[in-house]
Short mmCIF file of C-alpha atoms and ligand atoms in Angstrom, two decimals:
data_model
loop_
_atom_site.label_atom_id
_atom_site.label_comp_id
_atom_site.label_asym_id
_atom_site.label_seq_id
_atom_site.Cartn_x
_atom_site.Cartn_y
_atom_site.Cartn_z
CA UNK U 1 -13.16 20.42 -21.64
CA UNK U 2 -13.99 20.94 -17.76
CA UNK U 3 -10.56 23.04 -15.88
CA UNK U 4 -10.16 19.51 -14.04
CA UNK U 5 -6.68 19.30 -11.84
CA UNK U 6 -5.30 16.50 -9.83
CA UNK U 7 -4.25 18.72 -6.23
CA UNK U 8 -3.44 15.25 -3.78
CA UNK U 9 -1.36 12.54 -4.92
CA UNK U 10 0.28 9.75 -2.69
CA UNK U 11 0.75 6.05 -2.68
CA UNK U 12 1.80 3.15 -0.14
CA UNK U 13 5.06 0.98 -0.62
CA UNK U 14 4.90 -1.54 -3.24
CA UNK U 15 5.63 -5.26 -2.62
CA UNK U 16 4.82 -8.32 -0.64
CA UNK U 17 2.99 -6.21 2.56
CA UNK U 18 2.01 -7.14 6.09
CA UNK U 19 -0.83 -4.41 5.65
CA UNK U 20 -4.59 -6.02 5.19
CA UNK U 21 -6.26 -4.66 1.71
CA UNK U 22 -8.42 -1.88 3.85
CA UNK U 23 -5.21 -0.80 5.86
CA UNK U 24 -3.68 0.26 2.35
CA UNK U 25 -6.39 1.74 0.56
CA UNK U 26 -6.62 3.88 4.18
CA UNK U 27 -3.29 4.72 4.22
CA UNK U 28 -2.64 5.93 0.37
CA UNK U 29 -5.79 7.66 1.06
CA UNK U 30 -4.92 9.37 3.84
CA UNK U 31 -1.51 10.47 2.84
CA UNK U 32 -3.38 11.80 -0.72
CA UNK U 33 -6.46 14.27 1.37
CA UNK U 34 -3.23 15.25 3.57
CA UNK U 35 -1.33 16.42 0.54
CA UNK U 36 -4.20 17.98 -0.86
CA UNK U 37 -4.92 19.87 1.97
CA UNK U 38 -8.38 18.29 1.91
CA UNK U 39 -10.37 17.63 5.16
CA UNK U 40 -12.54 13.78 4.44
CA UNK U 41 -15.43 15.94 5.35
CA UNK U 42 -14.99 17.80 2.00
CA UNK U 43 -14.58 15.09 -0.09
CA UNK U 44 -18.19 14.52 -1.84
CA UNK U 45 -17.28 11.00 -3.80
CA UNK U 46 -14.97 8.23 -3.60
CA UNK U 47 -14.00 5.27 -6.37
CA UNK U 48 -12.10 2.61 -5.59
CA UNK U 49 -10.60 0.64 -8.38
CA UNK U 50 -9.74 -3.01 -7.58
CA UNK U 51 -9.88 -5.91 -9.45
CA UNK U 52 -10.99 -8.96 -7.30
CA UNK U 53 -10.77 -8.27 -3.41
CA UNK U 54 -13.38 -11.13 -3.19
CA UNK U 55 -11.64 -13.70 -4.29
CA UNK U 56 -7.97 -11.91 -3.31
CA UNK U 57 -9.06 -11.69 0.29
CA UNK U 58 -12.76 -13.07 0.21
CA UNK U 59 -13.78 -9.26 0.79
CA UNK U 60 -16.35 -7.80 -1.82
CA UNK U 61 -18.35 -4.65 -1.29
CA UNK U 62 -14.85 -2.65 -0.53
CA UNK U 63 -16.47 0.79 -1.64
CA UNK U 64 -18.18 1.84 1.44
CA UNK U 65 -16.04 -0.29 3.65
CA UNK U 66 -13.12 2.24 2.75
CA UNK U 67 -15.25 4.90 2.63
CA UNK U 68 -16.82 4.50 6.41
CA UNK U 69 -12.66 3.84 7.27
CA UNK U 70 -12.05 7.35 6.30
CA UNK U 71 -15.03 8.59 8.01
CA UNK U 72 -16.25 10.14 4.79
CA UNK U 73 -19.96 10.71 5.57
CA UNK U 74 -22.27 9.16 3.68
CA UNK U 75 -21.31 9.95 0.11
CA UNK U 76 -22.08 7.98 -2.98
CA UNK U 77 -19.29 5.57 -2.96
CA UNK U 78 -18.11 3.27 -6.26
CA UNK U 79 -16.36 0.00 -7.16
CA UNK U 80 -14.88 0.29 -10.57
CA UNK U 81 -13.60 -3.16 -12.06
CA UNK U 82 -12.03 -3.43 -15.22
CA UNK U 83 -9.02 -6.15 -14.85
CA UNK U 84 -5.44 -4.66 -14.36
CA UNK U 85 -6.91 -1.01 -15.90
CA UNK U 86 -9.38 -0.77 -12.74
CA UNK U 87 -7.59 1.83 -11.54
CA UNK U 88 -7.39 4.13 -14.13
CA UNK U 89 -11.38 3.71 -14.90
CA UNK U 90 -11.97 4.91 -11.18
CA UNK U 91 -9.71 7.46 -12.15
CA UNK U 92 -11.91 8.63 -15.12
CA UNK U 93 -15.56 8.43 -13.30
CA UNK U 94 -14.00 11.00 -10.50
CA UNK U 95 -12.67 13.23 -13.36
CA UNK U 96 -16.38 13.09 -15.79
CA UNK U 97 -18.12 13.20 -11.74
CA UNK U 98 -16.25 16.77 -11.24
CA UNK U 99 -16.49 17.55 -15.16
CA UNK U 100 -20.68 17.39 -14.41
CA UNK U 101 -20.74 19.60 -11.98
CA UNK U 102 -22.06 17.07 -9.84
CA UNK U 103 -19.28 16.97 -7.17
CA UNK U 104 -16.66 19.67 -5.67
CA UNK U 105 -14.32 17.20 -4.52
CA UNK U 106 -13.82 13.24 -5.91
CA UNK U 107 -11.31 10.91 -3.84
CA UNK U 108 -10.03 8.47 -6.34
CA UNK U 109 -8.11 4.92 -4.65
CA UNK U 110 -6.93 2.11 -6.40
CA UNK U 111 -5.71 -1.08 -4.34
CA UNK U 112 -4.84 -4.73 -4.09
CA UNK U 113 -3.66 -7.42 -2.19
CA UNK U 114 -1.98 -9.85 -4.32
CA UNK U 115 0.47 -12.34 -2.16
CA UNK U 116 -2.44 -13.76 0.33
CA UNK U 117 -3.08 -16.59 -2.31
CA UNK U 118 -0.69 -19.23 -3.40
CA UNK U 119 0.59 -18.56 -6.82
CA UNK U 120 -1.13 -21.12 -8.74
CA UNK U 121 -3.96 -19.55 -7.65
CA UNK U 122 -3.54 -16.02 -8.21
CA UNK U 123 -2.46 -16.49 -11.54
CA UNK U 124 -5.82 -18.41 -12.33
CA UNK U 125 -7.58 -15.28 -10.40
CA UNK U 126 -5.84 -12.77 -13.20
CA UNK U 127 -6.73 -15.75 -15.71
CA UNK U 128 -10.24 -14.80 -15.04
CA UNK U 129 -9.96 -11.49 -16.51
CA UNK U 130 -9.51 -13.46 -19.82
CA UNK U 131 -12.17 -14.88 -21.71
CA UNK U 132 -12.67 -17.63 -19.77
CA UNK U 133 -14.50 -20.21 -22.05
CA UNK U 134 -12.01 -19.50 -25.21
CA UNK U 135 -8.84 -18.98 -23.25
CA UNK U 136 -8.09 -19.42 -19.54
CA UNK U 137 -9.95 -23.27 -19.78
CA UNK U 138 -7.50 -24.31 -22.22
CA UNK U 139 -4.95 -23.28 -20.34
CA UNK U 140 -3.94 -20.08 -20.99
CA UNK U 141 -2.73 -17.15 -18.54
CA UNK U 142 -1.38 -14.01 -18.87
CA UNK U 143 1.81 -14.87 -19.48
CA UNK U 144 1.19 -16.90 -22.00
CA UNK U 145 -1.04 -14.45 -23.65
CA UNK U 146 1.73 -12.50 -24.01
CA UNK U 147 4.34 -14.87 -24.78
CA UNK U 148 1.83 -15.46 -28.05
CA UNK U 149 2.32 -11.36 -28.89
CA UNK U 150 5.65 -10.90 -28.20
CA UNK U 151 6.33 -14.25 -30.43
CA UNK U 152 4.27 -12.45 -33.31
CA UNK U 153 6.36 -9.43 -33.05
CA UNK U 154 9.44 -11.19 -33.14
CA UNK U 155 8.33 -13.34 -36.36
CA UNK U 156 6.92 -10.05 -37.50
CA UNK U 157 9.16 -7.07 -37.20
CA UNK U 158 12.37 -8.88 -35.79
CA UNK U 159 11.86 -7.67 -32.35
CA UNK U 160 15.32 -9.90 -30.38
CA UNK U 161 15.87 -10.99 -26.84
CA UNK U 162 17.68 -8.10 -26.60
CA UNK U 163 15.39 -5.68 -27.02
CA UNK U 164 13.04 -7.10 -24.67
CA UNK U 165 15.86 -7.71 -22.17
CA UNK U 166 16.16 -3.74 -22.45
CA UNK U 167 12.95 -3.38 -21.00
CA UNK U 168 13.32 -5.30 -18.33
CA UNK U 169 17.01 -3.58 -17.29
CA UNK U 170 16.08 0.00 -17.56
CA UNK U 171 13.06 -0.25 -15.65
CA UNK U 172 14.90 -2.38 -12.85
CA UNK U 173 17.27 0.58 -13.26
CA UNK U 174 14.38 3.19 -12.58
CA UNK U 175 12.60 1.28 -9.75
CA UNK U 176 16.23 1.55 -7.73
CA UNK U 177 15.84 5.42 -7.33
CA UNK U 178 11.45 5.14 -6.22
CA UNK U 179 11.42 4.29 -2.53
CA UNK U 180 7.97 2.89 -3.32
CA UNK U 181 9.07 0.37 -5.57
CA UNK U 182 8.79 -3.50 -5.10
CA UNK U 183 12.51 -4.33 -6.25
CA UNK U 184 15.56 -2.13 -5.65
CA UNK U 185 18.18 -4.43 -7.82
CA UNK U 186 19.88 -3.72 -10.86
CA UNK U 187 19.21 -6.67 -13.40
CA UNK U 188 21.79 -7.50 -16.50
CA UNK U 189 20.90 -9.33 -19.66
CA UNK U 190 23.13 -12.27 -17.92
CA UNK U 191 20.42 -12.54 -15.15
CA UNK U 192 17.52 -12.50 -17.74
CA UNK U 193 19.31 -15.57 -19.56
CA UNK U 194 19.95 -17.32 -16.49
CA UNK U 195 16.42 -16.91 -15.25
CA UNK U 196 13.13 -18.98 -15.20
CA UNK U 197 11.18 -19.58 -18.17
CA UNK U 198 7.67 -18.47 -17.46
CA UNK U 199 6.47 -18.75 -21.36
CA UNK U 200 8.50 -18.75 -23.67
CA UNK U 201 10.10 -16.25 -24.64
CA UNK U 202 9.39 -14.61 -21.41
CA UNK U 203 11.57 -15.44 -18.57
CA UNK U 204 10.77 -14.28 -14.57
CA UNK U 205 12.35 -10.76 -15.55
CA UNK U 206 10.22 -10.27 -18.77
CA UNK U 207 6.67 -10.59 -16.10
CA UNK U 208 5.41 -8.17 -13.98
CA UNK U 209 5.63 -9.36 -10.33
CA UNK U 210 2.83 -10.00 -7.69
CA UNK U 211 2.19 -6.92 -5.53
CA UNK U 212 0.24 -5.28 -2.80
CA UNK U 213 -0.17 -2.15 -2.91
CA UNK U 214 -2.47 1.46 -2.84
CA UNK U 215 -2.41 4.99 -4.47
CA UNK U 216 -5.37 7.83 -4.36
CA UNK U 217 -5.68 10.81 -5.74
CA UNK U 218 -7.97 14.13 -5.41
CA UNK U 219 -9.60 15.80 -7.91
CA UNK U 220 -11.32 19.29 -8.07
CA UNK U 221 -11.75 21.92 -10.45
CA UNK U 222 -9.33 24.33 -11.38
CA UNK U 223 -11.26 27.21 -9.27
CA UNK U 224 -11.31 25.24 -6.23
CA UNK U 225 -7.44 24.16 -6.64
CA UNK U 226 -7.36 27.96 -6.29
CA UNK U 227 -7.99 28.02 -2.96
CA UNK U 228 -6.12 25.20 -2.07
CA UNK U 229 -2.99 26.73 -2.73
CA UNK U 230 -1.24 23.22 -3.10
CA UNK U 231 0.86 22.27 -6.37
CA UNK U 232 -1.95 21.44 -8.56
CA UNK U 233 -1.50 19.59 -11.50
CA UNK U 234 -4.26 19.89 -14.61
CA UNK U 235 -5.52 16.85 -16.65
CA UNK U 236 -4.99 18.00 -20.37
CA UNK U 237 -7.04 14.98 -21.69
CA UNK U 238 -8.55 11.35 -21.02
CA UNK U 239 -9.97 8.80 -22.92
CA UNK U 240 -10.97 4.99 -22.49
CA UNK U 241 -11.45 2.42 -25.48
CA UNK U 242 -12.32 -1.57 -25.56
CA UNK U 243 -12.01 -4.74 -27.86
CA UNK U 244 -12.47 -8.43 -27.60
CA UNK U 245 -12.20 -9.77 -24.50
CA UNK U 246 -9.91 -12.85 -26.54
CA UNK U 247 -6.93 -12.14 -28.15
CA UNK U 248 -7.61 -14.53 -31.24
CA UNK U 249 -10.69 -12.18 -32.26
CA UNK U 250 -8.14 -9.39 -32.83
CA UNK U 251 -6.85 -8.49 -36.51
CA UNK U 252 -3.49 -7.66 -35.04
CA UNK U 253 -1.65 -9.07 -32.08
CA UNK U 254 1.18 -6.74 -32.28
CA UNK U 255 -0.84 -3.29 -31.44
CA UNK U 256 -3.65 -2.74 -29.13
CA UNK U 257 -6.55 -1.16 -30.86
CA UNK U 258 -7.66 -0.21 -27.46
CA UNK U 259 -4.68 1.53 -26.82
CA UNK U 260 -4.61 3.41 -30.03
CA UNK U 261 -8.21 4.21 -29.87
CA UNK U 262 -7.73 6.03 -26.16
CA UNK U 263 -4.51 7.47 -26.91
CA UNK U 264 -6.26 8.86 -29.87
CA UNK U 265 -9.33 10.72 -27.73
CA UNK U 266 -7.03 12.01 -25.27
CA UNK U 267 -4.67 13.99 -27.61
CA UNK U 268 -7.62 15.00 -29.26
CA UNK U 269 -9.36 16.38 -25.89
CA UNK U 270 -6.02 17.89 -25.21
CA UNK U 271 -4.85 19.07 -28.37
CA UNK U 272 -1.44 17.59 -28.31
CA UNK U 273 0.38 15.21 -29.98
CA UNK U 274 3.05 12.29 -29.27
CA UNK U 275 6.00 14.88 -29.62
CA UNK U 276 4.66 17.09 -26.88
CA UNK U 277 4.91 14.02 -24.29
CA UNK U 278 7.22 14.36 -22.10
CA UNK U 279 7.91 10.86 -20.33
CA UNK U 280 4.97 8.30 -20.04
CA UNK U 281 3.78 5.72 -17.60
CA UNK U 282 2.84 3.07 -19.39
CA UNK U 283 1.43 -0.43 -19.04
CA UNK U 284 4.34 -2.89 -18.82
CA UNK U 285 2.58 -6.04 -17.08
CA UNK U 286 5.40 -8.15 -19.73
CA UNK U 287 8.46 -6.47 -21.47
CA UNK U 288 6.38 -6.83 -24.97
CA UNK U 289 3.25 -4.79 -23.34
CA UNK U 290 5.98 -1.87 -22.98
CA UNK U 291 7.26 -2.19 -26.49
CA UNK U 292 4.21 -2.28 -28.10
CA UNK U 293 2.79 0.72 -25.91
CA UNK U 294 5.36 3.02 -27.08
CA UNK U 295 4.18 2.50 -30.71
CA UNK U 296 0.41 1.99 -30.36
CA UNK U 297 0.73 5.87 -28.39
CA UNK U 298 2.87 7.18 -31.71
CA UNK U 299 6.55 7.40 -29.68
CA UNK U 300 7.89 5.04 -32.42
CA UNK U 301 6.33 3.35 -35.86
CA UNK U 302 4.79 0.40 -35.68
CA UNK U 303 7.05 -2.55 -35.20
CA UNK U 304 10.30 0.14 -34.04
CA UNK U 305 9.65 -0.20 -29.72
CA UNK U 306 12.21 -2.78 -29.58
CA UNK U 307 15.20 -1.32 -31.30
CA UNK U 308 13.94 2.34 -29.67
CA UNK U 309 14.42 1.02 -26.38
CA UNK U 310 17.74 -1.23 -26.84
CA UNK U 311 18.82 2.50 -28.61
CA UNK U 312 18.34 4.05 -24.88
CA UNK U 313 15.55 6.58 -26.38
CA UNK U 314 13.36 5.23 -23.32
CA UNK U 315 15.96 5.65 -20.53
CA UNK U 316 15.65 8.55 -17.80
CA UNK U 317 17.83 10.49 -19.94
CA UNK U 318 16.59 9.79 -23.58
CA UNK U 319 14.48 11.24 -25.82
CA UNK U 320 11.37 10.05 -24.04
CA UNK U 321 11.67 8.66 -20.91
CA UNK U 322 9.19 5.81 -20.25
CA UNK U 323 8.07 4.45 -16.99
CA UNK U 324 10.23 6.73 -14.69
CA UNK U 325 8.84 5.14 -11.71
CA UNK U 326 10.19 1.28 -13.06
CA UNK U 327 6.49 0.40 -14.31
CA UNK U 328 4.51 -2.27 -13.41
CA UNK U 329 8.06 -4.46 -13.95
CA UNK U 330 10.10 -2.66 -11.03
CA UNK U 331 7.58 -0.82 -9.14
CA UNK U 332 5.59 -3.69 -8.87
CA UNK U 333 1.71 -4.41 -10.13
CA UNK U 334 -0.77 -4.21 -7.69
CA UNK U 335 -3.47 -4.58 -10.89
CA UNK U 336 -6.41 -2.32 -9.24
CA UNK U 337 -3.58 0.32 -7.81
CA UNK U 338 -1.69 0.23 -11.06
CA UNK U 339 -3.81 2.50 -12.76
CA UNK U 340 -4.01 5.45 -10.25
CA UNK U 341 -0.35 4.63 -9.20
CA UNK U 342 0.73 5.65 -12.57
CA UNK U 343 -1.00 9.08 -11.84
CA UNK U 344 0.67 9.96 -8.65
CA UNK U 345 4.22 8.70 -10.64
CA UNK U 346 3.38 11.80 -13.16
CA UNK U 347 1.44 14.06 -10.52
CA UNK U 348 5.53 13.97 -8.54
CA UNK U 349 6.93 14.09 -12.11
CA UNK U 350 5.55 16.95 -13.23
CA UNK U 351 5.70 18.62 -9.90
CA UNK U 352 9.11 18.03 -9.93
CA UNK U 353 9.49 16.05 -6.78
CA UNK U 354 11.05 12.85 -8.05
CA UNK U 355 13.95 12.55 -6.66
CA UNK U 356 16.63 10.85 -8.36
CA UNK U 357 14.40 9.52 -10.93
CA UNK U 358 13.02 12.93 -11.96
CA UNK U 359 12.46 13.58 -15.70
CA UNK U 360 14.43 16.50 -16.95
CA UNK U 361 11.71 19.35 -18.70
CA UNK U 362 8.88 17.03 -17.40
CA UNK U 363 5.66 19.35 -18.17
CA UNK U 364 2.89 16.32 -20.16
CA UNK U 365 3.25 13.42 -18.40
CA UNK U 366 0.67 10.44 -20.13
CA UNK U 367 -0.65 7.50 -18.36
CA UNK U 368 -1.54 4.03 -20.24
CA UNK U 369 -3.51 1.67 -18.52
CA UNK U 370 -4.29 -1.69 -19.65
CA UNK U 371 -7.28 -4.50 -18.69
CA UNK U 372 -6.11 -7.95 -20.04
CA UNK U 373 -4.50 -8.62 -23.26
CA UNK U 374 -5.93 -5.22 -24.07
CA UNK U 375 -9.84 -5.40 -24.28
CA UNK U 376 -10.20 -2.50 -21.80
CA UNK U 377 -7.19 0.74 -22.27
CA UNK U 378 -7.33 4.26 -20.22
CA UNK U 379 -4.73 7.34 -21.40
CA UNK U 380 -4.77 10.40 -19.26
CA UNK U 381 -2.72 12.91 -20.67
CA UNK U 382 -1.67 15.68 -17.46
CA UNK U 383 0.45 18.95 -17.50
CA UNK U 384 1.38 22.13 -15.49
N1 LIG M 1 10.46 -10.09 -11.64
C1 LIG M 1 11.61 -10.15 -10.93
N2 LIG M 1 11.76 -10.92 -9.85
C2 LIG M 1 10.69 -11.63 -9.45
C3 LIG M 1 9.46 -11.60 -10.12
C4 LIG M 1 9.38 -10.78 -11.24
N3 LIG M 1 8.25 -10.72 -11.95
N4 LIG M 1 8.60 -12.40 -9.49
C5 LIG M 1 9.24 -12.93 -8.44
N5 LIG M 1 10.52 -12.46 -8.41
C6 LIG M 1 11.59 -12.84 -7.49
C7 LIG M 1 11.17 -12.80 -6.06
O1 LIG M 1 11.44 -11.55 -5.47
C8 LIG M 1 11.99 -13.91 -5.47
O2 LIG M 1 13.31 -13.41 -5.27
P1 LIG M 1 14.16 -13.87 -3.98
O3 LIG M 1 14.31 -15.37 -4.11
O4 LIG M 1 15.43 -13.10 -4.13
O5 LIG M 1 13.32 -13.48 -2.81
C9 LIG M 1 12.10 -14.94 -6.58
O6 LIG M 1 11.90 -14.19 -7.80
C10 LIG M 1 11.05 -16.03 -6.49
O7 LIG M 1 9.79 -15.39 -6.23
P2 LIG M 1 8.43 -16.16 -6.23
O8 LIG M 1 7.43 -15.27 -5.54
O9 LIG M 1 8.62 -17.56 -5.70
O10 LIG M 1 8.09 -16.24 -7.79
P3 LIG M 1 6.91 -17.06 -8.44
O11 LIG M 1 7.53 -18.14 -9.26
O12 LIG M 1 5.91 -17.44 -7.43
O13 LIG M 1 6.27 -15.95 -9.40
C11 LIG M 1 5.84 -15.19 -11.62
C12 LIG M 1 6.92 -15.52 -10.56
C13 LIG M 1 6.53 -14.64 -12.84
C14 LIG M 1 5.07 -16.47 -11.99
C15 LIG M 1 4.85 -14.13 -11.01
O14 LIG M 1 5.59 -12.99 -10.68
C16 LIG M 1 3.74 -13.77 -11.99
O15 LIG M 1 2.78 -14.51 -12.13
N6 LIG M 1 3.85 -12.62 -12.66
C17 LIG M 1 2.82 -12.19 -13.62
C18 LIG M 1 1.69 -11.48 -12.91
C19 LIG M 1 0.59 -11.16 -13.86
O16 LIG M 1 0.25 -11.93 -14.74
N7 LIG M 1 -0.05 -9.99 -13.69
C20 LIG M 1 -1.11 -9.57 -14.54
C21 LIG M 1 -0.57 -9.05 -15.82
S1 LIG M 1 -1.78 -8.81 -17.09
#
């Protein structure tokens, strides 16, 4: 595999934003060429992974629009759209762009402006990313998608309210210590039974919230990274997988081929295996998505996620942390920012500029990136 290394990482506050969707993208991307000690007029690509600016903020076409923003001059410049794992596809185009020798330098930016639209219709914009003949037009959403796994895990494996609850509370708990997160609260399981059902069994705190946000990265090869001289980071591994767009078509609703499938290719690129993980970013959009990540990517067997995390093997401090930064439940879901967000999270991780949430030993960091119920998933495994 190509010496690939991530050497500018950076990301905009998380949350309900005065900021326009251009003014983000600007500003992660900014603060990401200014970490990697990159001027724009080195940068010889640029993806943007976002997931529906057109109907978001009636603005399609954002490539180039960004691009001309950050007075990058004239370079090929890409959309990438693949639901809530847009991100993380962007991600992998600038990595195989560098990887063909095609381009020095790749500028990677994921973004999203979420709150502009009244709920009811954002959540029939994310709807969309369903399969909208089988699913969203008889009524189901997201949530309710995974209200139907999380129900099959429970009937299947005994997965309780508790350890779904445990979820929630330790990435709440994680989110506190990132300045970029959306929410800085502690939650307890007394606030997750007192709170709104959204679909049964998943109340407000089991969902991901609605976001704005941005994060970029920069990618060149290992020789350029060289002379940099910043704190480069190296991308061990990568792959990308798909399934049905409809969850019904699926043998299984309690693991994610997808996720299994790309998990697979990138330990195999990168010759490592679960054990050598050290904490993981992964794809929490609803409590469920979390616990069935940490099996489908071999942290636990197959039906074990639940008891794992109410056991405290997930936490900061356990065996292996997952979602540092409070995932998409704490640091907020920005769907087309998630993916590259979850980057910088490990890019600081491994770094070790974290803060208060650093990961003790954190040397692999994975990603896991997720498009729908899981018909699209990215993993990036990345190291010292
Ligand atoms: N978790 C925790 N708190 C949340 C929250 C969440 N997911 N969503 C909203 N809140 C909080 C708000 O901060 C607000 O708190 P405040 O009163 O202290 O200010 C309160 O709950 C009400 O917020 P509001 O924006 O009115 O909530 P809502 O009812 O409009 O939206 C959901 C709640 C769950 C419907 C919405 O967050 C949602 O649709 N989430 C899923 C998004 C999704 O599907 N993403 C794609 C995944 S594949």
């Amino acid at each position: 595999m190509a010496d690939l290394v991530v050497v500018g990482a950076a990301e905009t506050k998380f949350g309900k934003l005065d900021g326009s969707f251009r003014d983000l993208a600007v500003e992660a991307a900014v603060a990401a060429l200014a970490d990697a000690g990159v001027p724009a007029s080195q940068v010889d690509a640029m993806y943007l992974g976002t997931f529906s600016p057109g109907t978001f903020v009636h603005q399609e076409h954002p490539a180039p629009l960004v691009a001309s923003m950050l007075g990058l001059s004239h370079v090929p410049t890409t959309r990438t759209e693949n639901a809530c794992a847009s991100g993380s596809t962007a991600f992998l185009q600038g990595l195989m762009a560098v990887a063909s020798g095609m381009c020095d330098t790749v500028l990677v930016i994921g973004a999203e402006k979420m709150t502009s639209t009244p709920i009811e219709e954002t959540t029939q914009i994310l709807a969309e990313a369903a399969d909208w003949e089988s699913e969203a037009l008889a009524g189901a959403t997201f949530p309710s998608l995974f209200a139907l796994m999380a129900r099959r895990h429970m009937h299947q494996f005994g997965t309780t309210r508790d350890h779904l609850s445990a979820v929630a509370i330790k990435n709440h708990h994680n989110a506190c210590r990132n300045p970029y997160a959306q929410f800085h609260r502690e939650i307890t399981a007394g606030d997750i039974a007192a709170a709104a059902m959204i679909a049964d069994p998943l109340t407000l705190y089991d969902c991901s919230p609605v976001t704005d946000g941005a994060a970029a990265v920069v990618i060149t090869s290992g020789e350029r990274a060289v002379d940099l001289g910043g704190d480069a980071v190296r991308v061990l591994g990568f792959g990308q997988a798909s399934d049905s767009l409809s969850l019904f078509r699926r043998e299984d609703m309690t693991s994610l081929t997808a996720a299994r499938k790309a998990a697979g290719r990138a330990y195999a690129m990168a010759g490592l295996n679960p054990s050598d993980v050290s904490f993981a970013e992964v794809h929490d959009c609803f409590t469920i998505a979390e616990v069935i990540a940490t099996e489908d990517l071999g942290f636990f067997p197959h039906g074990e996620g639940g008891p794992a995390a109410f056991a405290g093997e997930t936490a900061l401090d356990g065996r292996i942390p997952v979602n540092p930064s409070g995932g998409l439940k704490g640091k907020g879901h920005p769907v087309g920012a998630t993916g590259v967000s979850q980057v910088v999270e490990s890019v600081f991780q491994i770094r070790g500029t974290a803060g208060e949430r650093q990961v003790a030993n954190a040397r692999v960091g994975l990603t896991h990136n997720v498009g729908g119920s899981g018909a699209t998933c990215v993993v990036t495994l990345l190291g010292k």
